[in-house]
Coordinates of C-alpha atoms in Angstrom, one line a residue:
M1 CA -1.1 2.0 -3.6
K2 CA -1.7 -0.8 -6.5
I3 CA 1.1 -2.8 -7.9
Q4 CA 0.8 -1.0 -11.3
S5 CA 1.2 2.6 -9.7
K6 CA 4.2 1.0 -7.7
I7 CA 5.8 -0.6 -11.1
T8 CA 5.2 2.9 -12.8
L9 CA 7.0 4.9 -10.3
L10 CA 9.9 2.2 -10.0
F11 CA 10.2 2.7 -13.6
L12 CA 10.2 6.4 -13.4
L13 CA 12.9 6.1 -10.7
L14 CA 15.2 3.9 -12.4
S15 CA 14.8 5.9 -15.7
G16 CA 15.6 9.1 -13.5
V17 CA 18.3 7.7 -12.0
I18 CA 20.0 6.2 -15.3
L19 CA 19.3 9.5 -17.3
V20 CA 20.7 11.9 -14.4
L21 CA 24.1 9.3 -14.7
L22 CA 24.0 10.0 -18.4
N23 CA 23.5 13.9 -18.2
I24 CA 26.4 14.0 -15.6
T25 CA 28.5 11.8 -17.7
I26 CA 27.8 14.1 -20.9
F27 CA 28.5 17.1 -18.9
Y28 CA 31.7 16.2 -17.4
L29 CA 32.9 14.9 -20.7
V30 CA 32.0 18.1 -22.6
Y31 CA 33.5 20.3 -19.8
R32 CA 36.9 18.4 -20.0
F33 CA 36.9 18.2 -23.8
G34 CA 36.1 22.2 -24.1
F35 CA 38.5 23.3 -21.4
D36 CA 41.1 21.1 -22.7
D37 CA 40.5 22.1 -26.2
F38 CA 40.9 25.8 -25.1
F39 CA 44.2 25.0 -23.0
K40 CA 45.8 23.3 -26.1
R41 CA 45.0 26.8 -28.2
L42 CA 47.1 28.4 -25.3
E43 CA 50.0 26.2 -25.4
A44 CA 50.4 26.6 -29.1
R45 CA 50.3 30.6 -28.4
V46 CA 53.1 29.7 -25.8
N47 CA 55.3 28.0 -28.2
I48 CA 54.9 30.6 -30.9
S49 CA 55.7 33.3 -28.3
A50 CA 58.8 31.4 -27.0
E51 CA 59.8 31.2 -30.9
V52 CA 59.3 34.7 -31.5
R53 CA 61.0 36.0 -28.3
L54 CA 63.7 33.9 -28.2
F55 CA 64.9 33.2 -31.7
P56 CA 64.6 36.1 -33.4
G57 CA 65.1 36.3 -37.3
A58 CA 63.2 34.8 -40.4
K59 CA 61.9 32.0 -38.6
S60 CA 60.6 34.0 -35.8
Q61 CA 59.2 36.4 -38.1
A62 CA 57.4 33.6 -40.0
Y63 CA 55.9 32.3 -36.8
Q64 CA 54.5 36.1 -36.0
E65 CA 53.1 36.1 -39.7
V66 CA 51.5 32.6 -39.1
R67 CA 50.0 34.0 -35.5
N68 CA 48.9 37.4 -36.7
R69 CA 47.1 35.8 -40.0
Y70 CA 45.8 32.8 -38.9
L71 CA 45.4 32.6 -35.2
E72 CA 42.4 34.5 -33.9
K73 CA 42.9 37.2 -31.2
L74 CA 41.6 35.7 -27.9
E75 CA 39.6 37.7 -25.5
S76 CA 42.1 39.6 -23.0
E77 CA 44.8 37.6 -24.3
K78 CA 48.3 38.2 -22.5
E79 CA 51.7 37.2 -22.5
Y80 CA 54.1 37.0 -19.7
F81 CA 57.8 36.3 -20.2
F82 CA 60.3 35.6 -17.4
S83 CA 63.9 34.4 -17.0
T84 CA 65.3 32.2 -14.3
D85 CA 68.6 31.5 -12.8
T86 CA 70.1 28.1 -12.1
L87 CA 68.6 28.6 -8.5
N88 CA 64.9 28.9 -10.2
K89 CA 64.9 32.8 -8.9
I90 CA 62.5 34.7 -10.9
N91 CA 61.9 38.4 -10.9
I92 CA 58.3 39.2 -11.4
N93 CA 57.1 42.5 -11.8
G94 CA 54.4 43.7 -9.6
G95 CA 50.8 44.2 -11.0
I96 CA 51.4 40.7 -12.8
N97 CA 48.2 38.4 -11.6
V98 CA 49.9 35.3 -11.7
K99 CA 50.5 32.7 -8.8
S100 CA 53.5 32.1 -7.6
S101 CA 52.3 28.3 -7.3
F102 CA 51.3 28.0 -10.9
I103 CA 55.1 29.1 -11.9
K104 CA 56.5 26.6 -9.4
N105 CA 54.4 23.8 -11.1
I106 CA 55.8 25.1 -14.6
L107 CA 59.4 24.8 -13.1
K108 CA 58.6 21.5 -11.7
D109 CA 57.1 20.0 -14.3
S110 CA 58.3 21.9 -17.2
A111 CA 54.7 23.0 -18.2
A112 CA 51.4 23.5 -16.5
R113 CA 47.8 24.5 -16.6
Y114 CA 45.8 26.7 -14.5
K115 CA 42.4 28.2 -14.3
V116 CA 40.7 30.7 -12.1
D117 CA 37.2 31.5 -12.7
N118 CA 36.8 32.1 -16.4
I119 CA 40.7 33.1 -17.0
F120 CA 42.9 30.3 -18.2
Y121 CA 46.8 30.2 -18.0
A122 CA 49.1 27.8 -19.9
G123 CA 52.9 28.0 -19.4
K124 CA 56.0 26.2 -20.3
V125 CA 59.7 26.5 -19.7
F126 CA 62.1 26.9 -22.6
T127 CA 66.1 26.6 -22.8
K128 CA 68.3 28.7 -24.7
G129 CA 71.9 28.0 -24.4
N130 CA 72.2 28.0 -20.4
S131 CA 69.7 30.2 -19.7
R132 CA 65.9 29.2 -18.7
Y133 CA 62.7 31.1 -19.6
I134 CA 59.0 30.9 -18.7
V135 CA 56.5 31.8 -21.1
I136 CA 52.9 32.1 -19.8
V137 CA 49.7 33.1 -22.0
S138 CA 46.5 33.9 -20.4
A139 CA 43.0 34.6 -22.1
I140 CA 39.6 34.4 -21.4
D141 CA 37.1 31.7 -23.0
P142 CA 33.4 33.2 -22.7
S143 CA 32.1 30.9 -25.4
G144 CA 33.2 27.6 -23.8
F145 CA 31.2 28.8 -20.3
Q146 CA 28.3 29.9 -22.5
E147 CA 28.3 26.7 -24.2
L148 CA 28.4 24.8 -21.0
K149 CA 25.5 26.9 -19.6
D150 CA 23.5 26.2 -23.1
L151 CA 24.4 22.5 -22.6
Q152 CA 23.3 22.4 -19.0
R153 CA 20.0 24.2 -19.9
I154 CA 19.5 21.8 -22.8
L155 CA 20.0 18.7 -20.4
V156 CA 17.8 19.9 -17.5
Y157 CA 14.9 20.5 -19.9
G158 CA 15.8 17.5 -21.8
F159 CA 15.6 15.4 -18.4
L160 CA 12.2 16.8 -17.4
A161 CA 10.8 16.1 -21.2
A162 CA 12.3 12.6 -20.8
M163 CA 10.6 12.1 -17.2
I164 CA 7.3 13.2 -18.4
L165 CA 7.7 11.1 -21.5
V166 CA 8.7 8.2 -19.2
Y167 CA 6.0 8.1 -16.8
F168 CA 3.3 8.1 -19.6
V169 CA 5.5 5.3 -21.3
G170 CA 5.4 3.5 -18.0
K171 CA 1.9 4.0 -17.1
I172 CA 1.1 2.3 -20.5
F173 CA 3.4 -0.6 -20.2
S174 CA 2.1 -1.1 -16.5
F175 CA -1.4 -1.1 -17.8
Y176 CA -0.7 -3.7 -20.5
T177 CA 1.3 -5.9 -18.2
F178 CA -1.5 -6.0 -15.5
Q179 CA -4.4 -6.5 -18.1
P180 CA -4.5 -10.3 -17.6
V181 CA -4.4 -9.6 -13.8
R182 CA -7.2 -7.2 -14.1
R183 CA -9.4 -9.6 -15.9
I184 CA -8.7 -12.3 -13.6
I185 CA -9.6 -10.1 -10.5
N186 CA -12.9 -9.1 -12.2
N187 CA -13.8 -13.0 -13.0
V188 CA -13.1 -13.8 -9.3
K189 CA -15.5 -10.9 -8.0
N190 CA -18.1 -12.4 -10.2
I191 CA -17.7 -16.1 -8.4
T192 CA -19.7 -16.4 -5.4
A193 CA -21.2 -19.3 -3.5
N194 CA -23.9 -19.4 -5.8
N195 CA -22.1 -20.1 -9.2
L196 CA -18.7 -21.8 -7.9
H197 CA -19.0 -23.8 -11.2
F198 CA -17.4 -20.8 -12.9
R199 CA -13.9 -21.1 -13.8
L200 CA -11.3 -18.6 -15.0
D201 CA -10.1 -18.8 -18.7
E202 CA -7.0 -21.0 -18.7
L203 CA -4.3 -18.8 -20.3
S204 CA -1.9 -20.5 -22.7
G205 CA 1.9 -20.6 -21.9
K206 CA 3.6 -21.0 -18.7
D207 CA 4.1 -17.8 -17.2
E208 CA 2.9 -16.3 -13.8
I209 CA -0.3 -15.2 -15.1
A210 CA -1.2 -18.4 -16.6
E211 CA 0.0 -20.1 -13.2
L212 CA -2.3 -18.0 -11.3
S213 CA -5.3 -18.8 -13.2
Y214 CA -4.7 -22.6 -12.8
T215 CA -4.1 -22.0 -9.1
F216 CA -7.3 -20.0 -8.8
N217 CA -9.1 -22.9 -10.7
D218 CA -7.8 -25.5 -8.6
M219 CA -8.8 -23.7 -5.6
L220 CA -12.1 -23.2 -6.7
N221 CA -12.6 -26.8 -7.5
R222 CA -11.6 -27.7 -3.9
L223 CA -14.0 -24.9 -2.8
E224 CA -17.2 -26.2 -4.8
T225 CA -16.6 -29.8 -3.3
A226 CA -16.3 -28.4 0.3
F227 CA -19.4 -26.2 -0.4
E228 CA -21.5 -29.2 -1.7
T229 CA -20.4 -31.5 1.1
Q230 CA -21.3 -28.8 3.9
N231 CA -24.6 -28.1 1.9
N232 CA -25.5 -31.9 1.8
F233 CA -24.9 -32.1 5.3
V234 CA -27.1 -29.3 6.3
S235 CA -29.8 -30.4 4.2
N236 CA -29.8 -34.1 5.3
A237 CA -29.1 -33.4 9.0
S238 CA -32.1 -31.3 9.6
H239 CA -34.2 -34.3 8.7
E240 CA -32.1 -37.3 9.9
L241 CA -31.2 -35.7 13.3
R242 CA -34.6 -34.1 14.2
T243 CA -36.9 -37.2 13.5
P244 CA -35.0 -39.5 16.3
L245 CA -34.8 -36.7 18.4
T246 CA -38.8 -35.8 17.9
I247 CA -39.5 -39.7 18.6
I248 CA -37.5 -39.5 21.7
S249 CA -39.1 -36.1 23.0
T250 CA -42.5 -37.4 22.4
E251 CA -42.3 -40.9 23.8
A252 CA -40.7 -39.4 27.3
E253 CA -43.6 -36.8 27.1
L254 CA -46.0 -39.7 26.8
A255 CA -44.4 -41.7 29.7
L256 CA -44.5 -38.7 31.9
S257 CA -48.4 -38.5 30.9
K258 CA -48.9 -41.8 32.6
T259 CA -50.4 -42.1 36.0
D260 CA -48.8 -45.4 36.8
A261 CA -45.4 -44.2 36.5
N262 CA -43.5 -44.6 40.2
P263 CA -41.6 -41.2 41.1
E264 CA -38.1 -42.6 40.2
Q265 CA -39.4 -43.6 36.8
R266 CA -41.2 -39.9 36.1
Q267 CA -38.0 -38.4 37.1
I268 CA -36.1 -40.4 34.5
F269 CA -38.3 -39.6 31.7
G270 CA -38.5 -36.0 32.7
T271 CA -34.5 -36.0 32.6
I272 CA -34.7 -37.7 29.1
Y273 CA -37.2 -35.3 27.9
S274 CA -35.5 -32.2 29.0
E275 CA -32.2 -33.3 27.7
S276 CA -33.8 -34.2 24.3
E277 CA -35.2 -30.7 24.2
K278 CA -31.9 -29.1 25.2
L279 CA -30.3 -31.5 22.6
G280 CA -33.0 -30.3 19.9
Q281 CA -32.0 -26.8 20.8
I282 CA -28.5 -27.4 20.1
L283 CA -29.0 -29.0 17.0
N284 CA -31.3 -26.1 15.9
S285 CA -28.4 -23.8 16.6
L286 CA -25.9 -25.6 15.0
L287 CA -27.9 -26.0 11.8
T288 CA -28.9 -22.3 11.3
L289 CA -25.1 -21.7 12.5
A290 CA -23.9 -23.5 9.5
Q291 CA -26.7 -22.3 7.0
S292 CA -25.6 -18.7 8.1
G293 CA -22.1 -19.1 7.1
F294 CA -23.2 -21.0 3.6
D295 CA -24.9 -18.8 0.8
G296 CA -25.9 -22.3 -1.0
K297 CA -29.1 -20.9 -1.6
K298 CA -30.0 -17.2 -2.8
Q299 CA -30.7 -15.1 0.4
R300 CA -34.2 -13.2 -0.2
W301 CA -32.4 -9.7 0.5
E302 CA -34.9 -6.7 1.4
S303 CA -34.7 -3.3 2.6
I304 CA -35.0 -3.5 6.6
R305 CA -35.7 -0.4 8.8
M306 CA -33.3 -0.9 11.8
D307 CA -35.5 0.9 14.5
E308 CA -38.6 -1.2 13.7
L309 CA -36.6 -4.5 13.8
L310 CA -35.1 -3.3 17.2
M311 CA -38.7 -2.8 18.5
T312 CA -39.8 -6.3 17.2
A313 CA -36.6 -8.1 18.7
S314 CA -36.9 -6.2 22.0
E315 CA -40.9 -7.3 22.1
S316 CA -40.0 -10.7 21.3
I317 CA -37.7 -11.2 24.1
K318 CA -40.0 -9.9 26.5
R319 CA -42.7 -12.1 25.3
I320 CA -40.0 -14.8 26.3
N321 CA -38.5 -13.5 29.5
T322 CA -41.1 -11.3 30.9
D323 CA -38.6 -10.1 33.8
S324 CA -35.9 -8.6 30.9
N325 CA -35.8 -4.7 31.4
I326 CA -34.9 -3.6 27.8
Q327 CA -34.7 0.5 27.1
I328 CA -34.6 1.7 23.6
D329 CA -32.9 5.0 23.6
L330 CA -33.5 6.9 20.3
E331 CA -31.9 10.3 21.2
D332 CA -29.3 9.7 18.8
M333 CA -31.2 8.1 16.0
P334 CA -30.8 10.2 12.8
T335 CA -33.5 12.4 11.6
D336 CA -33.3 11.2 8.2
E337 CA -35.1 8.2 7.7
H338 CA -32.9 7.0 4.9
L339 CA -30.2 6.6 7.1
L340 CA -32.1 3.8 9.3
Y341 CA -32.2 1.2 6.2
V342 CA -29.9 -1.8 5.3
S343 CA -30.4 -4.2 2.8
G344 CA -30.4 -7.8 4.2
N345 CA -32.6 -10.7 5.2
S346 CA -34.8 -9.6 8.1
N347 CA -35.2 -13.1 10.1
L348 CA -31.3 -13.4 9.8
L349 CA -30.7 -9.9 11.3
R350 CA -33.6 -10.1 13.9
L351 CA -32.1 -13.2 15.0
A352 CA -28.5 -12.0 15.3
V353 CA -29.8 -8.9 17.4
T354 CA -32.2 -10.8 19.4
N355 CA -29.2 -13.2 20.3
I356 CA -27.3 -10.1 21.4
I357 CA -30.1 -8.7 23.8
S358 CA -31.1 -12.1 24.9
N359 CA -27.4 -12.6 26.4
A360 CA -27.3 -8.9 27.5
C361 CA -30.5 -9.8 29.6
K362 CA -29.5 -13.3 30.8
Y363 CA -25.6 -12.4 31.9
S364 CA -27.2 -9.2 33.9
D365 CA -29.7 -11.0 35.8
N366 CA -32.4 -8.8 34.2
R367 CA -30.8 -5.6 35.0
M368 CA -31.2 -2.5 32.6
V369 CA -30.0 -3.2 29.1
K370 CA -29.7 -0.1 26.9
I371 CA -29.8 0.1 23.4
R372 CA -29.1 2.8 21.1
L373 CA -29.3 3.3 17.3
L374 CA -27.3 6.0 15.4
A375 CA -25.6 6.7 11.8
E376 CA -22.0 7.5 11.3
N377 CA -19.5 7.1 8.1
N378 CA -22.3 5.4 6.0
K379 CA -23.1 2.7 8.5
V380 CA -26.2 2.0 11.0
I381 CA -24.7 1.4 14.4
I382 CA -26.5 -0.6 17.0
S383 CA -25.0 -0.2 20.6
I384 CA -26.3 -2.7 23.4
T385 CA -25.0 -2.1 26.6
D386 CA -25.7 -4.1 29.9
Q387 CA -24.9 -4.1 33.5
G388 CA -24.0 -7.7 34.0
I389 CA -21.1 -9.8 35.0
G390 CA -18.7 -9.1 31.9
I391 CA -16.2 -11.1 30.2
P392 CA -12.6 -11.5 31.2
E393 CA -10.2 -9.7 29.0
S394 CA -8.0 -12.3 28.1
E395 CA -11.1 -14.2 26.9
L396 CA -12.7 -11.7 24.8
Q397 CA -10.7 -13.3 21.7
H398 CA -12.4 -16.3 21.9
I399 CA -16.2 -15.5 22.7
F400 CA -16.8 -15.7 18.8
E401 CA -15.6 -19.3 18.6
P402 CA -18.5 -22.2 18.6
F403 CA -18.9 -23.6 22.3
F404 CA -16.8 -21.3 24.0
R405 CA -18.1 -19.9 27.1
A406 CA -16.3 -17.6 29.5
S407 CA -15.1 -18.8 32.7
N408 CA -17.6 -16.7 34.8
T409 CA -20.6 -18.2 33.1
H410 CA -20.8 -21.5 34.4
S411 CA -24.2 -20.5 36.4
Y412 CA -25.8 -19.5 33.3
E413 CA -27.6 -22.0 30.9
G414 CA -26.0 -21.7 27.5
H415 CA -24.5 -23.4 24.6
G416 CA -21.7 -21.2 23.1
V417 CA -23.2 -20.8 19.7
G418 CA -25.5 -17.6 19.9
L419 CA -22.6 -15.3 19.3
P420 CA -20.8 -17.2 16.4
L421 CA -24.3 -17.6 14.8
T422 CA -24.6 -13.7 15.1
L423 CA -21.1 -13.0 13.9
N424 CA -21.9 -15.2 10.9
I425 CA -24.9 -13.4 10.0
I426 CA -23.6 -9.8 10.6
R427 CA -20.6 -10.7 8.3
L428 CA -23.2 -12.2 5.9
H429 CA -24.6 -8.8 5.5
R430 CA -21.0 -6.9 5.1
G431 CA -21.0 -5.8 8.5
S432 CA -18.7 -6.0 11.5
I433 CA -19.3 -6.6 15.8
G434 CA -17.2 -4.6 18.2
I435 CA -17.1 -5.5 21.8
R436 CA -16.1 -3.8 25.2
S437 CA -16.5 -5.4 28.4
D438 CA -15.3 -4.8 32.2
V439 CA -15.7 -7.8 34.5
G440 CA -18.4 -6.9 37.0
K441 CA -19.6 -3.6 35.6
G442 CA -20.8 -4.7 31.8
T443 CA -20.6 -5.4 28.3
E444 CA -21.1 -3.0 25.4
I445 CA -21.6 -4.8 21.7
K446 CA -21.7 -2.5 18.8
V447 CA -22.8 -3.8 15.4
F448 CA -22.0 -1.9 12.2
L449 CA -24.1 -2.4 9.2
P450 CA -23.5 -0.6 5.8
L451 CA -26.4 1.7 4.7
E452 CA -28.7 0.4 1.9
A453 CA -27.4 3.1 -0.3
S454 CA -23.8 2.0 0.0
A455 CA -24.3 -1.6 0.3

């Protein structure tokens, strides 16, 4: 998931939590205020009822008149009037739906409130002379509950609408926030080994984006210097090192051609010649390895049909090693010829495939080497399987390191640069290599290359 999407979701989550807490707070406060207001209305009626019942006369008639004229009649409004003795014993008539615990709370605190479902009760203790009385008024508050339901509906719909709005606001916010980052990414994608002189636009300010641009440009400066150094070495080494090696090899060959040299001298000249040739091969491999890992010159890319390339590579190995036993199995080859083409440099790819097949023949003592070609998941797959000595499992991770040779290859000639060179070439073509090996049974190497249409 992209950081922009993560920020949008995080913004949505935080906003959602804040809105939920705000809605809960609003609902709770309205709930408390609404019920508290209704209880106060009941308590006002309790006081009026007490005045009317306990203090009859003109004053009580005035209270009664106020009650009838100005106080609305509550739904299912009921009054309860009880007397109590000094021991707080109350005679409650049957059929009265008032909890005894509620009455005990009234006697204990002189006043109490109580609610069950949508029925509200308010009660209070009054004293007249030496007598004590309890007055309770109950009623139903349908409008209060309806208001809470309406409020709940409004809060839920408001929350959903707010979350949709917050999502789009967060998306727009994150889009504009990461716009400089996207611009940097697009600019970096356009920088290759061919145009390392390009630099990112340095932004004004001292924020993280400006610092990132500065860091990228600094890295590009170092890369350009390193690539130029490597390119100069590859260019100069080809001439400066090959010339003296050619002279040594030629002089040794000339000395061997002389008839007046004694056997000891001929042996020395032969050693010099063979070692100079070997050194030349190592030098050529190293230079090719360096060049394959550096795209300092634009490679000549072309459309390559892999079955034809395998045939060519196999034939070239058979010409060099006539004892090689190579079988190309085309049974799994795709019938659609468009699935056989890759985009790349044919010389480099042929060199990479030749290195793998040549190693398979060498380390299997020219036993059967089987080559399969197939296409899966927009990739051309080349499978090369031998029946050779295999590679120890602990050493598999090192076989692509330059000059590394497995511990069981001492009796075979080699320099340890073939597979690193092959890996560099395959990576240059945006491919990959997989390897599976059993000691004493053989090795299978798979090369994965993207199809030309998906390259």
